Tab-separated table of C-alpha atoms in Angstrom:
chain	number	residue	atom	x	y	z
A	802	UNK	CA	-179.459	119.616	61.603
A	803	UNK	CA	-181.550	116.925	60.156
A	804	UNK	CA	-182.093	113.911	63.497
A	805	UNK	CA	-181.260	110.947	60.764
A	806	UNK	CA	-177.401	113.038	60.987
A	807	UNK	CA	-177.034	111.989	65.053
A	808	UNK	CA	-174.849	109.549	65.789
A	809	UNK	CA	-176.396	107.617	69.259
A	810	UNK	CA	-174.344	104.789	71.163
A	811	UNK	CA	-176.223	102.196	72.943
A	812	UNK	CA	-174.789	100.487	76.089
A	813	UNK	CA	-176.546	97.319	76.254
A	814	UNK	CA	-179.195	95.377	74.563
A	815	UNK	CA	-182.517	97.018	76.064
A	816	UNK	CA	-186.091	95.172	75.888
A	817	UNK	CA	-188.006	96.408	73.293
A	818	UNK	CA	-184.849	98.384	71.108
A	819	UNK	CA	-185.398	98.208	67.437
A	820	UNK	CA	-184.386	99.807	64.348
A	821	UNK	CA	-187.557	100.455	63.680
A	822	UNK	CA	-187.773	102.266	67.401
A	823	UNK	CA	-184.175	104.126	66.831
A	824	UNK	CA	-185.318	105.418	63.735
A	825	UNK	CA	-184.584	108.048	62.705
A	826	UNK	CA	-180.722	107.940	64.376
A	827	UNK	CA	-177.884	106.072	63.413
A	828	UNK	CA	-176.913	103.746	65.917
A	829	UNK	CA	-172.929	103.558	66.654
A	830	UNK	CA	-172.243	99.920	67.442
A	831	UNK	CA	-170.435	98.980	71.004
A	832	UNK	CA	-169.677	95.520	72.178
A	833	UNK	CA	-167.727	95.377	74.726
A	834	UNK	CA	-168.157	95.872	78.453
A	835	UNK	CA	-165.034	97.451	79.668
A	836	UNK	CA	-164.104	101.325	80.182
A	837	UNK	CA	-161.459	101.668	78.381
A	838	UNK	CA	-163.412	100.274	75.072
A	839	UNK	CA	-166.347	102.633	76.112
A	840	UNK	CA	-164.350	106.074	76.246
A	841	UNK	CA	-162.851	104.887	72.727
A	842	UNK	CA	-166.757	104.084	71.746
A	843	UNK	CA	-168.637	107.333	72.437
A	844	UNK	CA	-166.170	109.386	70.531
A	845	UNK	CA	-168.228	111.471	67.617
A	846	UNK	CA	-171.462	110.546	69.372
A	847	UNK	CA	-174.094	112.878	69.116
A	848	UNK	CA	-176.209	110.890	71.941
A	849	UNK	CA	-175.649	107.865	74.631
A	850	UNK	CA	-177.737	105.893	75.987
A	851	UNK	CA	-176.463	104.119	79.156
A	852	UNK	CA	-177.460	102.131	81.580
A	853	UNK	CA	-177.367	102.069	85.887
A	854	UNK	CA	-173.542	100.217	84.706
A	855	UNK	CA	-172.029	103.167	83.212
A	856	UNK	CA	-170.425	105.653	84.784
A	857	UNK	CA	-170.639	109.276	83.071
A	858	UNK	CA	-168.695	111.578	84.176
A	859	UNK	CA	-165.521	114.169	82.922
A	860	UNK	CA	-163.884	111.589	81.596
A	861	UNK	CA	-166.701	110.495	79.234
A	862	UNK	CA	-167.794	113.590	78.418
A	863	UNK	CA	-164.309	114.505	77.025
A	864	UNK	CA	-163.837	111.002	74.993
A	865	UNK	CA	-167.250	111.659	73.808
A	866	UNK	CA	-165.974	115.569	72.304
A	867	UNK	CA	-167.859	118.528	71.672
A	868	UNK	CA	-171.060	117.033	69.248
A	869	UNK	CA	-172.151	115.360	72.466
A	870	UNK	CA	-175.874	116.880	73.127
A	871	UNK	CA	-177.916	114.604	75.169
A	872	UNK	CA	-177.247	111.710	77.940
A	873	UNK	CA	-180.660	109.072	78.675
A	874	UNK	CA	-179.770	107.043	80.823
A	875	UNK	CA	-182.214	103.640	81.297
A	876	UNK	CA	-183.556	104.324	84.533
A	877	UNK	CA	-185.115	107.056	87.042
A	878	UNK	CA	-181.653	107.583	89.461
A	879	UNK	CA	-179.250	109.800	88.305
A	880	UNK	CA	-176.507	108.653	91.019
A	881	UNK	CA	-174.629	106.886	88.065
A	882	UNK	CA	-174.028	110.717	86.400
A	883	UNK	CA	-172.120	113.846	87.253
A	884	UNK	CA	-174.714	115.999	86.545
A	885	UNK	CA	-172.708	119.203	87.027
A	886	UNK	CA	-170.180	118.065	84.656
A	887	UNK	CA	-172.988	117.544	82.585
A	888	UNK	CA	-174.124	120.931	82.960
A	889	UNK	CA	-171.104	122.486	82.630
A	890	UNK	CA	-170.564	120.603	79.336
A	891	UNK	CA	-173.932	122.022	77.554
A	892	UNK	CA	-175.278	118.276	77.803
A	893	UNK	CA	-178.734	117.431	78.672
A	894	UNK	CA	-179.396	114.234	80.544
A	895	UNK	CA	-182.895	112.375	80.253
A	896	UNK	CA	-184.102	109.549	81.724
A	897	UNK	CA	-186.935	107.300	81.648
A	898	UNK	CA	-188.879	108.655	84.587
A	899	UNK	CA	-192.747	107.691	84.280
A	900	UNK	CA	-192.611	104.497	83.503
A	901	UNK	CA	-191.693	102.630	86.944
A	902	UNK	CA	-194.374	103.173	89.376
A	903	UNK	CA	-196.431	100.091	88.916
A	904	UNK	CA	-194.019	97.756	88.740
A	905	UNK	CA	-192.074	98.950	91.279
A	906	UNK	CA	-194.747	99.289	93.925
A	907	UNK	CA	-195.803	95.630	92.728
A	908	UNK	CA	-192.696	95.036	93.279
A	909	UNK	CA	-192.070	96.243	96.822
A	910	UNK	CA	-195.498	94.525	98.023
A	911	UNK	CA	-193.904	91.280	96.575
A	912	UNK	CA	-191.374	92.120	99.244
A	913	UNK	CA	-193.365	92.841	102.117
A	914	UNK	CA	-195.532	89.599	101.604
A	915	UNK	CA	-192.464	87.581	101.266
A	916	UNK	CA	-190.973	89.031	104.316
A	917	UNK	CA	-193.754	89.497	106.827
A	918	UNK	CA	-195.632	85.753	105.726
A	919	UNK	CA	-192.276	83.573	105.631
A	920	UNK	CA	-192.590	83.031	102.037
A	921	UNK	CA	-188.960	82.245	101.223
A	922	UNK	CA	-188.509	80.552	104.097
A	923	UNK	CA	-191.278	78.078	103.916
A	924	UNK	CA	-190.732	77.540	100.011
A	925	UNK	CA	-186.855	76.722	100.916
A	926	UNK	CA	-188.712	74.397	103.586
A	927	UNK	CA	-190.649	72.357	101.350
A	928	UNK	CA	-187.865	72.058	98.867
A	929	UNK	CA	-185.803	70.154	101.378
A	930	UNK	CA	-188.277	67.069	101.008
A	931	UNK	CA	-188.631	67.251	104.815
A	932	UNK	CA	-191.859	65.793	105.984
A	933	UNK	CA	-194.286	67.894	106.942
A	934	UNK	CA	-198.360	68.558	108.351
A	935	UNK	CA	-200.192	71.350	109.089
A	936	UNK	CA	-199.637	73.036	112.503
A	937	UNK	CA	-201.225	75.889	114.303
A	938	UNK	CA	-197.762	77.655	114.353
A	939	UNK	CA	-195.769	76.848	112.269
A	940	UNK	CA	-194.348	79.563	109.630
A	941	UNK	CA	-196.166	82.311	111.592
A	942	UNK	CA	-195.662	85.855	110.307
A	943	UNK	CA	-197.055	88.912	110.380
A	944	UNK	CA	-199.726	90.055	108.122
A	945	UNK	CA	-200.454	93.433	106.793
A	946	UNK	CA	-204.178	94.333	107.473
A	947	UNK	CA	-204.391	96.769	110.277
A	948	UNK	CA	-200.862	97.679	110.714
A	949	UNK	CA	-198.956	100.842	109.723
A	950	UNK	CA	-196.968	101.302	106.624
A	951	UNK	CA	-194.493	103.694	106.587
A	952	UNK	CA	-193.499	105.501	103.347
A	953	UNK	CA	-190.696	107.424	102.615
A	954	UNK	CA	-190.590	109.226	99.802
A	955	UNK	CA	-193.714	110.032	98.152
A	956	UNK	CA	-192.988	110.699	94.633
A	957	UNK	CA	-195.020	108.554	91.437
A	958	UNK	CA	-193.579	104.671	93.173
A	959	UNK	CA	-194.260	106.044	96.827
A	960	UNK	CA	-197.790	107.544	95.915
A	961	UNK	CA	-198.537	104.086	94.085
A	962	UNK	CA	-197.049	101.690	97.136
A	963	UNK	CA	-199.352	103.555	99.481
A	964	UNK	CA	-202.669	103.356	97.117
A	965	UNK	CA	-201.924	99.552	96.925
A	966	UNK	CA	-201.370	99.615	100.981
A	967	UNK	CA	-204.682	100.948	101.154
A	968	UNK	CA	-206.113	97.815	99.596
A	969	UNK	CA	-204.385	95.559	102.211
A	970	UNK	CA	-206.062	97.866	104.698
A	971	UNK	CA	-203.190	99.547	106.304
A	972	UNK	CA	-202.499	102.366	107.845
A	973	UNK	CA	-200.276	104.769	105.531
A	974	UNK	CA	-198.027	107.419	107.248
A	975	UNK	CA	-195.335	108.915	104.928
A	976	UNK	CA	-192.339	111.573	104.647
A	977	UNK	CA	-192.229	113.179	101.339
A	978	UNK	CA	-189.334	114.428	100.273
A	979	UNK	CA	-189.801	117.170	98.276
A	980	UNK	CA	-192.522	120.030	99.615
A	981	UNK	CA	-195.219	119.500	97.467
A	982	UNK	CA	-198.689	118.671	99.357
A	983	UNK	CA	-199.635	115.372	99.203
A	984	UNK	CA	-203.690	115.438	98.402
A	985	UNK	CA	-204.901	112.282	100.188
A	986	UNK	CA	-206.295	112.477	103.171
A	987	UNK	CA	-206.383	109.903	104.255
A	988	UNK	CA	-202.407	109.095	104.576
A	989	UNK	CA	-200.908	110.738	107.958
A	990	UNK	CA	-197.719	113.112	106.771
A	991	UNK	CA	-194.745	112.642	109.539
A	992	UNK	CA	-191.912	115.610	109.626
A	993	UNK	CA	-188.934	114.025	109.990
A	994	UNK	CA	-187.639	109.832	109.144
A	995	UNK	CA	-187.358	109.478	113.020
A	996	UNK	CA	-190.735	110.562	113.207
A	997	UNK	CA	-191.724	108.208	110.803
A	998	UNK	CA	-190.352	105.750	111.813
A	999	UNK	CA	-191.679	105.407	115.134
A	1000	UNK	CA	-194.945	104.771	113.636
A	1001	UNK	CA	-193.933	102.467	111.096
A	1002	UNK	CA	-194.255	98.201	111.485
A	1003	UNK	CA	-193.566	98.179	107.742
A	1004	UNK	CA	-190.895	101.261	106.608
A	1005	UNK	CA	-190.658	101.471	103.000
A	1006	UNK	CA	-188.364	103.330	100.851
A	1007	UNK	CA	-188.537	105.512	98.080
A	1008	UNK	CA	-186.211	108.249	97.556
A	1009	UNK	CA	-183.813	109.308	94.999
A	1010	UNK	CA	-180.060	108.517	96.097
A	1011	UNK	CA	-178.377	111.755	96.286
A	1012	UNK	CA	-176.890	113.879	98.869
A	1013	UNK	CA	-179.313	114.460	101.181
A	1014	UNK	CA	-180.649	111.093	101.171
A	1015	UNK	CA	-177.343	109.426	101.393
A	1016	UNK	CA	-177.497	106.892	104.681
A	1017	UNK	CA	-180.486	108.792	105.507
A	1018	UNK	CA	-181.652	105.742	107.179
A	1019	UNK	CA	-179.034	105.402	110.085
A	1020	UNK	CA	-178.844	103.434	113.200
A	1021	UNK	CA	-181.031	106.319	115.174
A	1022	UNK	CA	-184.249	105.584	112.599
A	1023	UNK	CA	-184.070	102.088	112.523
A	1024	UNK	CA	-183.775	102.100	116.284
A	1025	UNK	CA	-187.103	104.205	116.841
A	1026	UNK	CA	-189.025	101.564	114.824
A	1027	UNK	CA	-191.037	99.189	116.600
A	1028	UNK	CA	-189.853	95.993	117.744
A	1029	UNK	CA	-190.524	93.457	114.911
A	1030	UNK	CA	-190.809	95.907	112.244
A	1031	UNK	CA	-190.042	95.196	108.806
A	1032	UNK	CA	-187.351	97.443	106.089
A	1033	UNK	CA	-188.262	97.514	102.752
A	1034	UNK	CA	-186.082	98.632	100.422
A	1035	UNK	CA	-186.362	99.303	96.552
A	1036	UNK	CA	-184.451	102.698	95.709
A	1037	UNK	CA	-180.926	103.071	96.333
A	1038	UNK	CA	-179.069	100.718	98.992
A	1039	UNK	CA	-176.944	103.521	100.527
A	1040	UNK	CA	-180.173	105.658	101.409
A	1041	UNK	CA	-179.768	102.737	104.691
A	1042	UNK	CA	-176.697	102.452	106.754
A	1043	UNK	CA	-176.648	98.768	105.389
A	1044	UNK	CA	-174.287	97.966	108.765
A	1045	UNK	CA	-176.387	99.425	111.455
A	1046	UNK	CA	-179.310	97.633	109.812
A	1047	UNK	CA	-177.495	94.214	109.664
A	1048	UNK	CA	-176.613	94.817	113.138
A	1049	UNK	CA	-180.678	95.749	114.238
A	1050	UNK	CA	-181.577	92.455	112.329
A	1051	UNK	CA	-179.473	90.340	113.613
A	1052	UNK	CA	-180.210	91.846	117.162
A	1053	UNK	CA	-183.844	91.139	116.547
A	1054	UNK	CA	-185.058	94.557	116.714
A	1055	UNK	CA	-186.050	93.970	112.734
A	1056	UNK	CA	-188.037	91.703	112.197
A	1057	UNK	CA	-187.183	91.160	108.785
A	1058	UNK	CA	-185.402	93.528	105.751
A	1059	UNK	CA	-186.683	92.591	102.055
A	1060	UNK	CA	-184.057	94.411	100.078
A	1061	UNK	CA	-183.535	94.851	96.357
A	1062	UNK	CA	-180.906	97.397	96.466
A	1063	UNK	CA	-177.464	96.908	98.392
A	1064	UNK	CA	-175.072	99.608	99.099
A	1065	UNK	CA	-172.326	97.911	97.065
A	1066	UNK	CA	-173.908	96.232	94.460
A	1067	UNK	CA	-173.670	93.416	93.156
A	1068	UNK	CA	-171.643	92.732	96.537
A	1069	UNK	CA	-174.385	91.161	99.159
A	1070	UNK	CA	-172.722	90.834	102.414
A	1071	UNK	CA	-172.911	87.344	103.905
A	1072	UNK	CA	-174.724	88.246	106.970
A	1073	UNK	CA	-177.702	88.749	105.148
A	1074	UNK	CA	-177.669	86.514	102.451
A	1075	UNK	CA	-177.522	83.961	105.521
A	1076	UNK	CA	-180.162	85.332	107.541
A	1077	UNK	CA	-183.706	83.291	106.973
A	1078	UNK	CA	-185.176	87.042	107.690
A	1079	UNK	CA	-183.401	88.265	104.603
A	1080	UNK	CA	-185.348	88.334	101.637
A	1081	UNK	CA	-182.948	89.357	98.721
A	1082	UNK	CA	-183.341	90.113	95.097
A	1083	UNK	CA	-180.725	91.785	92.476
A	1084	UNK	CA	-182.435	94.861	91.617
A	1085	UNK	CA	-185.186	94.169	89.534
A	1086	UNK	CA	-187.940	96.241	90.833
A	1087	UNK	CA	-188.702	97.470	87.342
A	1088	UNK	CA	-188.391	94.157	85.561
A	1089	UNK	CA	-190.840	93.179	83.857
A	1090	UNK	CA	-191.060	93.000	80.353
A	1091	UNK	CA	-193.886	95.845	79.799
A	1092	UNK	CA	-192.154	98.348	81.824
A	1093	UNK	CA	-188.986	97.767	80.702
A	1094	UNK	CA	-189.858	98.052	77.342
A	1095	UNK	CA	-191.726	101.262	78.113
A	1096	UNK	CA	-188.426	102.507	79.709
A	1097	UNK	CA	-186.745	102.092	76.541
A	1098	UNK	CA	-189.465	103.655	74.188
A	1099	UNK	CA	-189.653	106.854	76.951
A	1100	UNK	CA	-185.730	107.365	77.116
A	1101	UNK	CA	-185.358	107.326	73.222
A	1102	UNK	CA	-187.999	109.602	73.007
A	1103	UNK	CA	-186.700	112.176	74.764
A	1104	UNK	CA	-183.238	112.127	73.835
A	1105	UNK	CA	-184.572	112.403	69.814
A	1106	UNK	CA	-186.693	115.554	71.571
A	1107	UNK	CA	-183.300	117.184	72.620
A	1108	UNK	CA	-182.004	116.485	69.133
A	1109	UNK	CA	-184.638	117.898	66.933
A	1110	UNK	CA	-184.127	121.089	69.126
């Protein structure tokens, strides 16, 4: 079957989409943002594109019928997808790993700076007009050179955060989670997230939400980090037992938790939105405009590879 014959739906309006770009499919138009309206959409689709929004699961997969091929789904996590209904369905799922690791690790150093030198807090303090001079302490913070980063996960964003830590002189201990050999020796592997941990002023986090990973950050591996230490957190909020980490934070046994992820999102719950040790943004670790456009190009292309199959 010829590719200009596929039907695709797209779920939002992604940086960088074009006709010229969708060529050589026929896109399926879909305006609305509810389910209902999407279940009726996909029907006769040969492809979808969704977002981290969309839900795919049975239910999809049956309102989309039997011509349904190939899922891509704008973004690296797959949490969003049954995959074995997928699989059981004969449809592929592709996503737009490949194209994050930059910005993301840019991202999460953005984080940590903010976090361990004040940032928020002293920009918020200037705002207020307040009158102000220089003094020996004031804003003091922590700084990264010559303390220990801690990263979990060392897929393409962990391996990039901990070449970047390297820069800032730190110390780089990690847990990867998947076997492979990491082949820089100059990072210090850890077995367990306890383990890491407990050598960690700056934990950062980088794995894949699924069920292994789910609250793999409890109470017990907060607790074993050093006083003072720092959370950072750019993958999937409910990787961290958000309540047992509000609860260390607000104890003062973190120092500080720069989040970009919540486990409810968009729900932020109060205690940390009110908490001058808080730094918050809404999930935009990949956002900027070259990677996100790259997402979109990498995600097309492989669902048109699945097609021409």
């Amino acid at each position: 079957m010829r590719t200009a014959d596929h039907r695709i739906l797209v779920t939002a309006d992604l940086p960088g989409l074009s006709a010229a770009l969708l060529q050589p499919l026929s896109p399926k138009p879909w305006h609305g943002h509810d389910r209902d309206s999407l279940l009726r959409a996909v029907a006769g689709c040969d492809a979808l594109l969704v977002t981290a929004n969309e839900r795919v699961d049975e239910a999809l997969l049956r309102a989309a019928g039997d011509g349904l091929r190939v899922i891509g789904t704008y973004s690296v996590g797959t949490d969003h997808v049954d995959l074995e209904a997928c699989a059981r369905a004969g449809v592929r799922v592709v996503t737009a790993a490949g194209t994050l690791a930059a910005a993301m690790a840019e991202h999460t150093f953005g984080l940590m700076l903010a976090c361990a030198r004040r940032i928020v807090e002293a920009d918020r303090f200037v705002r207020t007009g307040a009158d102000w001079r220089w003094e020996p302490d004031a804003f003091l913070g922590a700084q990264l050179a010559g303390h220990r980063l801690g990263v979990l996960g060392m897929g393409a964003i962990g391996q990039a955060v901990a070449r970047r830590a390297r820069a800032f002189d730190m110390e780089v201990h990690y847990l990867r989670h998947r076997p492979e050999a990491v082949h820089a020796p100059d990072l210090i592997p850890q077995e367990t997230p306890a383990d890491l941990a407990r050598v960690s002023d700056f934990l950062t986090i980088h794995v894949p939400l699924t069920p292994r990973t789910d609250r793999m950050v409890d109470k017990a591996v907060m607790a074993a980090l050093p006083p003072g230490a720092v959370i950072v957190n750019t993958s999937r909020g409910r990787v961290v037992v958000q309540s047992a980490m509000v609860e260390l934070l607000e104890s003062g046994h973190l120092g500080g938790v720069a989040l970009d992820v919540f486990e409810d999102e968009p729900l932020v719950p109060d205690e940390l939105r009110r908490n001058p040790r808080a730094v918050l943004t809404p999930h935009i670790g990949s956002a900027t405009t070259t990677t996100r456009q790259g997402m979109t190009a990498e995600v097309l292309r492989r669902i048109k590879l699945v097609l021409e199959r």
